PDB file of C-alpha atoms in Angstrom:
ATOM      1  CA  UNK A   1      -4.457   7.863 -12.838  1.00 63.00           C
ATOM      2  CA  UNK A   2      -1.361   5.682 -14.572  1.00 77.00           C
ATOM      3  CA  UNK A   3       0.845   3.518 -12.460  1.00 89.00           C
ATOM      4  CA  UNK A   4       4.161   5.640 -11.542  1.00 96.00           C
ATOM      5  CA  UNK A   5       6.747   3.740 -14.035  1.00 97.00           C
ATOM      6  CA  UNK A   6       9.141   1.198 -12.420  1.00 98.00           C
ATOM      7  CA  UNK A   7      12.178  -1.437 -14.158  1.00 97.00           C
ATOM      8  CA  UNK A   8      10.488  -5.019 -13.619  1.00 97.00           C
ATOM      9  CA  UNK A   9      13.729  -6.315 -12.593  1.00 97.00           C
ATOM     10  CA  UNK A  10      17.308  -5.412 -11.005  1.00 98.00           C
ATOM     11  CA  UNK A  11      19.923  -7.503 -10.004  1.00 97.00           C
ATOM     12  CA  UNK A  12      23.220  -6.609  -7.644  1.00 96.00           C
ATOM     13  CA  UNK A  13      25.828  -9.093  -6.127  1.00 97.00           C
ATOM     14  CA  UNK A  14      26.372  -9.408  -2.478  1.00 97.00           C
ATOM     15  CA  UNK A  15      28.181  -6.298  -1.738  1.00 97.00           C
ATOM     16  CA  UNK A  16      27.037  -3.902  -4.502  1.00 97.00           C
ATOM     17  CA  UNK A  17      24.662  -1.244  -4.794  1.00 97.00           C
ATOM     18  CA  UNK A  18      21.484  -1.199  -6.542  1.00 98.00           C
ATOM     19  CA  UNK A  19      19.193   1.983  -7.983  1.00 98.00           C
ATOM     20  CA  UNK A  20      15.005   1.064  -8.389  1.00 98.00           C
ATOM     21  CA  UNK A  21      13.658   4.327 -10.546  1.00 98.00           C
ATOM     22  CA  UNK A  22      10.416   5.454 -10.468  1.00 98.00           C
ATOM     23  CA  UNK A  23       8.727   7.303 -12.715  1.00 98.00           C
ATOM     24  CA  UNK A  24       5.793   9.916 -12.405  1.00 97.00           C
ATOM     25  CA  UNK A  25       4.334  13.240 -13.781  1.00 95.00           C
ATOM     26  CA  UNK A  26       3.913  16.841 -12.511  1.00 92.00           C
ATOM     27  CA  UNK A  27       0.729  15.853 -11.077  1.00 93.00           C
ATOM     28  CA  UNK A  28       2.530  13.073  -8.576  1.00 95.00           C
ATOM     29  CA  UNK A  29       6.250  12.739  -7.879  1.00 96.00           C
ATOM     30  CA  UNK A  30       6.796  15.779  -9.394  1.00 95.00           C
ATOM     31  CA  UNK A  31       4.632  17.891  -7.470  1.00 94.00           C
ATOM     32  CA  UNK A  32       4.948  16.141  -4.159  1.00 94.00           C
ATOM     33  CA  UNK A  33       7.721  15.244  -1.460  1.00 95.00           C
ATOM     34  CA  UNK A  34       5.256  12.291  -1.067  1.00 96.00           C
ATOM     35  CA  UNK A  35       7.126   9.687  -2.263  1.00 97.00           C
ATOM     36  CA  UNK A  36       7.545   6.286  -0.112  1.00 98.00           C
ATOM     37  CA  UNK A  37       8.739   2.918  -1.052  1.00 98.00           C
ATOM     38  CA  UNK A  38       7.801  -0.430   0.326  1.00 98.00           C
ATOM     39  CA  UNK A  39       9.434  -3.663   0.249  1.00 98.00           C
ATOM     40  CA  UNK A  40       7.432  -7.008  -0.065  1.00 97.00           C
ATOM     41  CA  UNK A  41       9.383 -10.490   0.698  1.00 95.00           C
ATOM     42  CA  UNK A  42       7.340 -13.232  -0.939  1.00 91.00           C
ATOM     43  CA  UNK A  43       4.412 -14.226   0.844  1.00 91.00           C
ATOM     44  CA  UNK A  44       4.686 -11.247   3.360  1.00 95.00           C
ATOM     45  CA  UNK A  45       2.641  -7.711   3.658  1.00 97.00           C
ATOM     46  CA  UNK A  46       4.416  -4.805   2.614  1.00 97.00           C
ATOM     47  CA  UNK A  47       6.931  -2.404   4.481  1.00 98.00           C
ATOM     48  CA  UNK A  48       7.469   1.040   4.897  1.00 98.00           C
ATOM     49  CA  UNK A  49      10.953   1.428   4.136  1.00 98.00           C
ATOM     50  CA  UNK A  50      11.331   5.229   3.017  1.00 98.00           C
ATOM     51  CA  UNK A  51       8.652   8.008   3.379  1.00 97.00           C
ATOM     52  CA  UNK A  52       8.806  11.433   2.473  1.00 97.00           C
ATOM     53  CA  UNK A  53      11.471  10.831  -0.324  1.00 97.00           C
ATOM     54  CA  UNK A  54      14.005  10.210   1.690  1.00 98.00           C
ATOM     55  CA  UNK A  55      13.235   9.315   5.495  1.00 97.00           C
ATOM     56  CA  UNK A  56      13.662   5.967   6.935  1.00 98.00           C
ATOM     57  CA  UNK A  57      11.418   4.798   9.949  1.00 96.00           C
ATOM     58  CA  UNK A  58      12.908   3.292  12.986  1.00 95.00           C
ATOM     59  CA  UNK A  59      14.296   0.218  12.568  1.00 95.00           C
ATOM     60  CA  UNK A  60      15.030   0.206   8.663  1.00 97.00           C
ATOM     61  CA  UNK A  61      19.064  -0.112   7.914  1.00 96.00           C
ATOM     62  CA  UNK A  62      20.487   3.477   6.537  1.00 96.00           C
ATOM     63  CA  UNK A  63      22.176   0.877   3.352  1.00 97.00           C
ATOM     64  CA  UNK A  64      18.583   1.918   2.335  1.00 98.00           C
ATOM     65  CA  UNK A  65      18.060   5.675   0.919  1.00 98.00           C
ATOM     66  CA  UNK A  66      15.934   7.664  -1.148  1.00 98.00           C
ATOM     67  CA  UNK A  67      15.999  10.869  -3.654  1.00 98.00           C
ATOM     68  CA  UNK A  68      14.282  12.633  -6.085  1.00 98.00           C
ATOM     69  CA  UNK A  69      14.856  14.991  -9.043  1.00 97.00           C
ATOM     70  CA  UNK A  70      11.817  16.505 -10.997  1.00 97.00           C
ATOM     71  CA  UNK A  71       9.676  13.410 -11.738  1.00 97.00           C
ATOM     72  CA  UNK A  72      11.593  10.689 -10.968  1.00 98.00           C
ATOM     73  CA  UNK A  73      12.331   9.284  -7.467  1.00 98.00           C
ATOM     74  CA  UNK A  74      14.668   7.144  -7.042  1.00 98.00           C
ATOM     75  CA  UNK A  75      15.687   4.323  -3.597  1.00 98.00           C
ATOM     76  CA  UNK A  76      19.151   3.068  -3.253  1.00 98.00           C
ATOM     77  CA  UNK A  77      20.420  -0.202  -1.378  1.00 98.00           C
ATOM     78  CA  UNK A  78      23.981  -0.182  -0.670  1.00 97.00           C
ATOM     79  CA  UNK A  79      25.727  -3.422   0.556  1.00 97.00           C
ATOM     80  CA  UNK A  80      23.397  -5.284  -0.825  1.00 97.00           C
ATOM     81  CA  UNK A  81      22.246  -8.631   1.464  1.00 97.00           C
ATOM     82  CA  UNK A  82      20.463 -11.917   0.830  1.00 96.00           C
ATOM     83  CA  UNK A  83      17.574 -10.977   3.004  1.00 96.00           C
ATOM     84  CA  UNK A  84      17.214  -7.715   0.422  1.00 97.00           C
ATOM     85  CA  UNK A  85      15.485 -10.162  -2.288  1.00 97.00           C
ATOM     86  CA  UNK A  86      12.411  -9.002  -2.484  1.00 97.00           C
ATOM     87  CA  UNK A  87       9.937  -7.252  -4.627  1.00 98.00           C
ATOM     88  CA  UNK A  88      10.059  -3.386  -3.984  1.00 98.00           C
ATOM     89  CA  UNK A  89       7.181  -0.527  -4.997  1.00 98.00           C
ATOM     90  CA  UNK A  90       6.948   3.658  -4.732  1.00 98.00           C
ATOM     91  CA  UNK A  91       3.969   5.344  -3.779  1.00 98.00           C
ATOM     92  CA  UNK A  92       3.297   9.008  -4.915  1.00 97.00           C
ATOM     93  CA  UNK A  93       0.523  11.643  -3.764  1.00 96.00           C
ATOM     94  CA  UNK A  94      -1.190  12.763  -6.887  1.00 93.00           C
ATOM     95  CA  UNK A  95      -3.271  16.307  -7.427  1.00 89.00           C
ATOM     96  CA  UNK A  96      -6.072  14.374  -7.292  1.00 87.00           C
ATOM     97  CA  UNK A  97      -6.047  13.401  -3.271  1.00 84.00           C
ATOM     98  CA  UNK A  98      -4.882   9.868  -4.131  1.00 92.00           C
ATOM     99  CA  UNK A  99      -2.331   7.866  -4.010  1.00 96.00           C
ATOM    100  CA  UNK A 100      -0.760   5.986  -6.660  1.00 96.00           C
ATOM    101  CA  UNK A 101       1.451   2.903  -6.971  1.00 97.00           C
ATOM    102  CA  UNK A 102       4.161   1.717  -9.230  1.00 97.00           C
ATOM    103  CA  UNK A 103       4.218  -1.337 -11.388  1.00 96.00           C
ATOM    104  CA  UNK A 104       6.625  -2.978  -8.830  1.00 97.00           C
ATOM    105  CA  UNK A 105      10.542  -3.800  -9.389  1.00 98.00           C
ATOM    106  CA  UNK A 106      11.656  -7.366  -8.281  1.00 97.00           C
ATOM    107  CA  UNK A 107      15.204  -7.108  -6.713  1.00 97.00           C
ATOM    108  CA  UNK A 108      17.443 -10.764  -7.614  1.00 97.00           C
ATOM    109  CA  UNK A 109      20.464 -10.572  -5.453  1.00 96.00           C
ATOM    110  CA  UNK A 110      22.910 -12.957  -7.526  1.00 93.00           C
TER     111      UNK A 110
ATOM    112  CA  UNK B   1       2.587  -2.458  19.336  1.00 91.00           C
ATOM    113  CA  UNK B   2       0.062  -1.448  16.454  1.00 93.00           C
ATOM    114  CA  UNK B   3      -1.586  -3.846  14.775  1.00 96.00           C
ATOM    115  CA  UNK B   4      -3.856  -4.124  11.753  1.00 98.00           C
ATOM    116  CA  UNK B   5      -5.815  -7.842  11.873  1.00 98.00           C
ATOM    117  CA  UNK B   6      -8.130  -8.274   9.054  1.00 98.00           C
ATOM    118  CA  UNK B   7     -10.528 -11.394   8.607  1.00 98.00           C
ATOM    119  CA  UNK B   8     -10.043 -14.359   7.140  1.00 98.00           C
ATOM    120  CA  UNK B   9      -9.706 -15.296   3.856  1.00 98.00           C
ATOM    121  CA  UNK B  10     -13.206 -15.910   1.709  1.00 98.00           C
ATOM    122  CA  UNK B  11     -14.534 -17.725  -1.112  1.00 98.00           C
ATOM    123  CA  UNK B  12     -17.754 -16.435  -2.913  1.00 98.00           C
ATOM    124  CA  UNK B  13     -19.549 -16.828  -5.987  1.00 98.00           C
ATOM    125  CA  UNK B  14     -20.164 -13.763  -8.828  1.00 98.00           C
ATOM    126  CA  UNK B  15     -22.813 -11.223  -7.977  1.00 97.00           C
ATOM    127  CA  UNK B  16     -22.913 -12.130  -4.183  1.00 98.00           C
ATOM    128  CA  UNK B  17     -21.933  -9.408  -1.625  1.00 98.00           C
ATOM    129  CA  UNK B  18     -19.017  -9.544   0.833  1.00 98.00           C
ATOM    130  CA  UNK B  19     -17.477  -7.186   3.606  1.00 98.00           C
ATOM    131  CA  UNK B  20     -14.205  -7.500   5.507  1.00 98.00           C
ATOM    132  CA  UNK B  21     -12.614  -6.094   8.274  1.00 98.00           C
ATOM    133  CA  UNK B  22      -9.766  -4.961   9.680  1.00 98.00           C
ATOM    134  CA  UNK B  23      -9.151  -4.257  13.121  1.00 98.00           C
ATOM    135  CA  UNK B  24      -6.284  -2.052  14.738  1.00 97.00           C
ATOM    136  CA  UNK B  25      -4.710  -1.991  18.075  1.00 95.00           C
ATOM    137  CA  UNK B  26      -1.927  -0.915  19.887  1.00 94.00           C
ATOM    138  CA  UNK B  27      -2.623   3.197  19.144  1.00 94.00           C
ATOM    139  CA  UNK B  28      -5.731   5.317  18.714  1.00 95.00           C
ATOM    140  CA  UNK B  29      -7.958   4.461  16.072  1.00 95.00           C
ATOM    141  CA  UNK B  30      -9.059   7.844  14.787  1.00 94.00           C
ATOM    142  CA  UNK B  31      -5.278   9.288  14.566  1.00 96.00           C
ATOM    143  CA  UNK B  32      -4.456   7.045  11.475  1.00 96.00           C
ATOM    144  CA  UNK B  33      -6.126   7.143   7.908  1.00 97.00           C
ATOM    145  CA  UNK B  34      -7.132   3.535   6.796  1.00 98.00           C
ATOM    146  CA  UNK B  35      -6.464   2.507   3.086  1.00 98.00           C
ATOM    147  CA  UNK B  36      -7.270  -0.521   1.127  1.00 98.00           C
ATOM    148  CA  UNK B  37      -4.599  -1.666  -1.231  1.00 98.00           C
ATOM    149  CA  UNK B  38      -5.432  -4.634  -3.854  1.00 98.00           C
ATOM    150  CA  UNK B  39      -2.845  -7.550  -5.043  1.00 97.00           C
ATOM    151  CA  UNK B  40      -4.008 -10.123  -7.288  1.00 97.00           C
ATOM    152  CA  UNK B  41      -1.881 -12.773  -7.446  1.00 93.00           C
ATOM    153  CA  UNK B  42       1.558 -12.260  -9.037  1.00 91.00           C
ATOM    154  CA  UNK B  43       0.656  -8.731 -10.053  1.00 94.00           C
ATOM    155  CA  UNK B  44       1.331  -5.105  -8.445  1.00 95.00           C
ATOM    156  CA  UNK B  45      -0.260  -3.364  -5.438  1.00 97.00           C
ATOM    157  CA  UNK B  46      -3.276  -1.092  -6.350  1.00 97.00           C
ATOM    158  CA  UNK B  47      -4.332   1.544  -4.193  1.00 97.00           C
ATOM    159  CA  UNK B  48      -8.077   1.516  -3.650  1.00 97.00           C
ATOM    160  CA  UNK B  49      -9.269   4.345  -1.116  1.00 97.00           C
ATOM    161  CA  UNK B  50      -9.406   5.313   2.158  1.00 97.00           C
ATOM    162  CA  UNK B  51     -11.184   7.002   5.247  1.00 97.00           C
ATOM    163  CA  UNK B  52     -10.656   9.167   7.982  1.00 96.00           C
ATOM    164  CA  UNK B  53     -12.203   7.321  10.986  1.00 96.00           C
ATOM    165  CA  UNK B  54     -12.571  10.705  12.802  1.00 95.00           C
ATOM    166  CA  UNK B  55     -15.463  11.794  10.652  1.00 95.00           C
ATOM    167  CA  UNK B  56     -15.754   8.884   7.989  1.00 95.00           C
ATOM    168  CA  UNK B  57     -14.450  11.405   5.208  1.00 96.00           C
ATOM    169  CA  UNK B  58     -13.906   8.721   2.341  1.00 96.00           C
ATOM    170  CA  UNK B  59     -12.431   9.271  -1.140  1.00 94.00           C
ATOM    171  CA  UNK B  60     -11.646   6.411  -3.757  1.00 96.00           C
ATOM    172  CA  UNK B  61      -9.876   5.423  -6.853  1.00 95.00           C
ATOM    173  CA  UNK B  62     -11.525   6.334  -9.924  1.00 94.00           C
ATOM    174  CA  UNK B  63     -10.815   2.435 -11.014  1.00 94.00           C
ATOM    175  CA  UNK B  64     -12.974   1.745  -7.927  1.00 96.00           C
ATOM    176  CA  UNK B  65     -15.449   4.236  -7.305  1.00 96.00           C
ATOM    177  CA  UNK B  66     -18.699   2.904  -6.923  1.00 95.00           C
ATOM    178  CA  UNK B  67     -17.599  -0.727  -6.842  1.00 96.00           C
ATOM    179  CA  UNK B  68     -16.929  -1.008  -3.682  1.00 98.00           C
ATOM    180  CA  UNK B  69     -17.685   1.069  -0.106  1.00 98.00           C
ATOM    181  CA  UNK B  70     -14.958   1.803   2.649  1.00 98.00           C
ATOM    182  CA  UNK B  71     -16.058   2.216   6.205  1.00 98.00           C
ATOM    183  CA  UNK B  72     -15.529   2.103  10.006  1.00 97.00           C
ATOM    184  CA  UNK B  73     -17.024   1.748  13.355  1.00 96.00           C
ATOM    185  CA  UNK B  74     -14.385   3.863  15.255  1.00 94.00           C
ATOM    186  CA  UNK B  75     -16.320   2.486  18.371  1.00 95.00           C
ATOM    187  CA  UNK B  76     -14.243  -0.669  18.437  1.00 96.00           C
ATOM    188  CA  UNK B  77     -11.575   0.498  15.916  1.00 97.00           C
ATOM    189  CA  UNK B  78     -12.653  -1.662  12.385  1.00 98.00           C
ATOM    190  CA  UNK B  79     -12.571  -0.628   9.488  1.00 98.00           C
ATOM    191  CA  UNK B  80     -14.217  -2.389   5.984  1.00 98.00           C
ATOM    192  CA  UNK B  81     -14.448  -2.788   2.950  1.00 98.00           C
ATOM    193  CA  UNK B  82     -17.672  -3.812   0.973  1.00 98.00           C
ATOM    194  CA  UNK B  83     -18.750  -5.258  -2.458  1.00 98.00           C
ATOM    195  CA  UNK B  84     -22.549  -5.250  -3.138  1.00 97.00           C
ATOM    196  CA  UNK B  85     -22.057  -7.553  -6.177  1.00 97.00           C
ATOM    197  CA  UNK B  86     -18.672  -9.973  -6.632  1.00 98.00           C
ATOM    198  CA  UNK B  87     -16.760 -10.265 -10.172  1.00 97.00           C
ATOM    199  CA  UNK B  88     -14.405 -12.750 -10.739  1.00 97.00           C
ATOM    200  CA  UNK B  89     -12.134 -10.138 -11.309  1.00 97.00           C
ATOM    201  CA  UNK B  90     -11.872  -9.233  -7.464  1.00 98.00           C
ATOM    202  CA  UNK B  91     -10.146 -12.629  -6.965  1.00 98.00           C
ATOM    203  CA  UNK B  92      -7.222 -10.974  -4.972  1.00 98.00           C
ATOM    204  CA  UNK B  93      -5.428 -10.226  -1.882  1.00 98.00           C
ATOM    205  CA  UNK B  94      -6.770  -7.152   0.192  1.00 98.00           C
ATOM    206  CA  UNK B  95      -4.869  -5.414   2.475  1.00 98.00           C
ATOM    207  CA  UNK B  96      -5.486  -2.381   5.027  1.00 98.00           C
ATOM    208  CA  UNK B  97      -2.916  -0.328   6.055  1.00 98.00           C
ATOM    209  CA  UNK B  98      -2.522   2.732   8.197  1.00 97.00           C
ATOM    210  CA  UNK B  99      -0.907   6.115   7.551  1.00 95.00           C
ATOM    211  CA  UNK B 100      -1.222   9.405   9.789  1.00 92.00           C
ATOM    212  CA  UNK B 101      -0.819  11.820   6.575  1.00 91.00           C
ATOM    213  CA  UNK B 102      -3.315   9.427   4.326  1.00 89.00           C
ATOM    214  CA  UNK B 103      -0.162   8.776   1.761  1.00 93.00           C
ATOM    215  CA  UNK B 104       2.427   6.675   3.853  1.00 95.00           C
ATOM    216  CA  UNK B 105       1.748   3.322   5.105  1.00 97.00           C
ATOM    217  CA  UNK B 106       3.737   2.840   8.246  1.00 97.00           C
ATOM    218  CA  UNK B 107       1.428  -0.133   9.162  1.00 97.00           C
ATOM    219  CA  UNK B 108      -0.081  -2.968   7.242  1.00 98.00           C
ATOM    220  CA  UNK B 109      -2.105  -6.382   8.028  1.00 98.00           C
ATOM    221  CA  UNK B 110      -1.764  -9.519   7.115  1.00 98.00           C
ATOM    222  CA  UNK B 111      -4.025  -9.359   3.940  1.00 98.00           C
ATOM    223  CA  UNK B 112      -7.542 -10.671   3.294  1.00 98.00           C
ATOM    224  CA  UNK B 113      -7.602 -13.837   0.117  1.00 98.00           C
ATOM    225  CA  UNK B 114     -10.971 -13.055  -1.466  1.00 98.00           C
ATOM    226  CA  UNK B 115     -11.445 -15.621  -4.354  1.00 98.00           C
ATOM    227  CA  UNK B 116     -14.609 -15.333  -6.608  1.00 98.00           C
ATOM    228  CA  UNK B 117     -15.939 -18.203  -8.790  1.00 96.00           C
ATOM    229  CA  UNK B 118     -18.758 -20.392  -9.785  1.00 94.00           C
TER     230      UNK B 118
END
């Protein structure tokens, strides 16, 4: 099972809006509203930030949102903060009963 | 609160064995799938396997199946996760986490450092 297909890198200003893609197959994103995306601050576990495409659990800002069309999934962060720097990766369901990770996107806020 | 508190961090040599743990709290043990998801160091998150610690029902990663063995003791809510034989190559960061479906980690602990070398 490949790695769902992430950008290594994104950048926003204070302020702006930022888009992290990630890429699957039929047999994953495609197939599945079992998309989530985590967010890992350096040196710090990762977070739940969006499950199920697009729901947020309590306590995580709506300026974070998620979406899918066919095998791409997609997570949004509007108003982009300081505290937002952080690495950030999608999970997926696959056919197979597993679950499968992207490559990871590091977010730079300039 | 739930919590997910694994063991501390371990240094081995190649071809010895190892298990660590990872203990919840704060909600009942055998509603929540446990994964194991591997980090090495400056690289992505790797999802490993997982169990059901109602009835132990495992299944794995094909990139490691048969390396390793997931497993509980839902008496006092642990869960592990086993190597019979150590390769440098499992020099990483291990982390449980906990998910009701078995897909979405709503809970995580604080990761397990397991370095291997001679």
């Amino acid at each position: 099972q490949s790695a769902l297909t992430q950008p290594p890198s994104v950048s926003g200003s204070p302020g702006q809006s930022v888009t992290i893609s990630c890429t699957g197959t039929s047999s994953d994103v495609g197939s599945y509203d079992r998309v989530s995306w985590y967010q890992e601050p350096p040196g710090t576990a990762p977070k739940l930030i969006i499950f199920e495409v697009t729901n947020r659990p309590s306590g995580v800002p709506d300026r974070f949102s998620g979406s899918k069309s066919g095998n791409t999934a997609s997570l949004t962060i509007s108003g982009l903060q300081a505290e937002d720097e952080a690495d950030y990766y999608c999970s997926s369901y696959t056919s197979s009963t597993m679950v499968v990770f992207g490559g990871g996107t590091k977010l730079t806020v300039l | 609160e739930v919590q997910l508190v694994q063991s501390g961090a371990e240094v081995k040599q190649p071809g010895e064995s190892l298990r660590i743990s990872c203990e919840g709290s704060g909600y009942t043990f055998t509603n929540y799938w446990i994964s194991w998801v591997r980090q090495v160091t400056g690289k992505g998150l790797e999802w490993m396997g997982r169990i059901d610690p109602t009835d132990s029902y495992t299944n794995y990663s094909p990139s490691f199946q048969g390396h390793v063995t997931i497993s509980t003791d839902k008496s006092i809510g642990t869960a592990y996760l086993q190597w019979s034989s150590l390769k440098a190559s499992d020099t990483a960061i291990y982390y449980c986490a906990a998910s009701r479906s078995g897909w979405d980690f709503f809970f995580w602990g604080q990761g397990t450092l397991v370095t291997v070398s001679s």
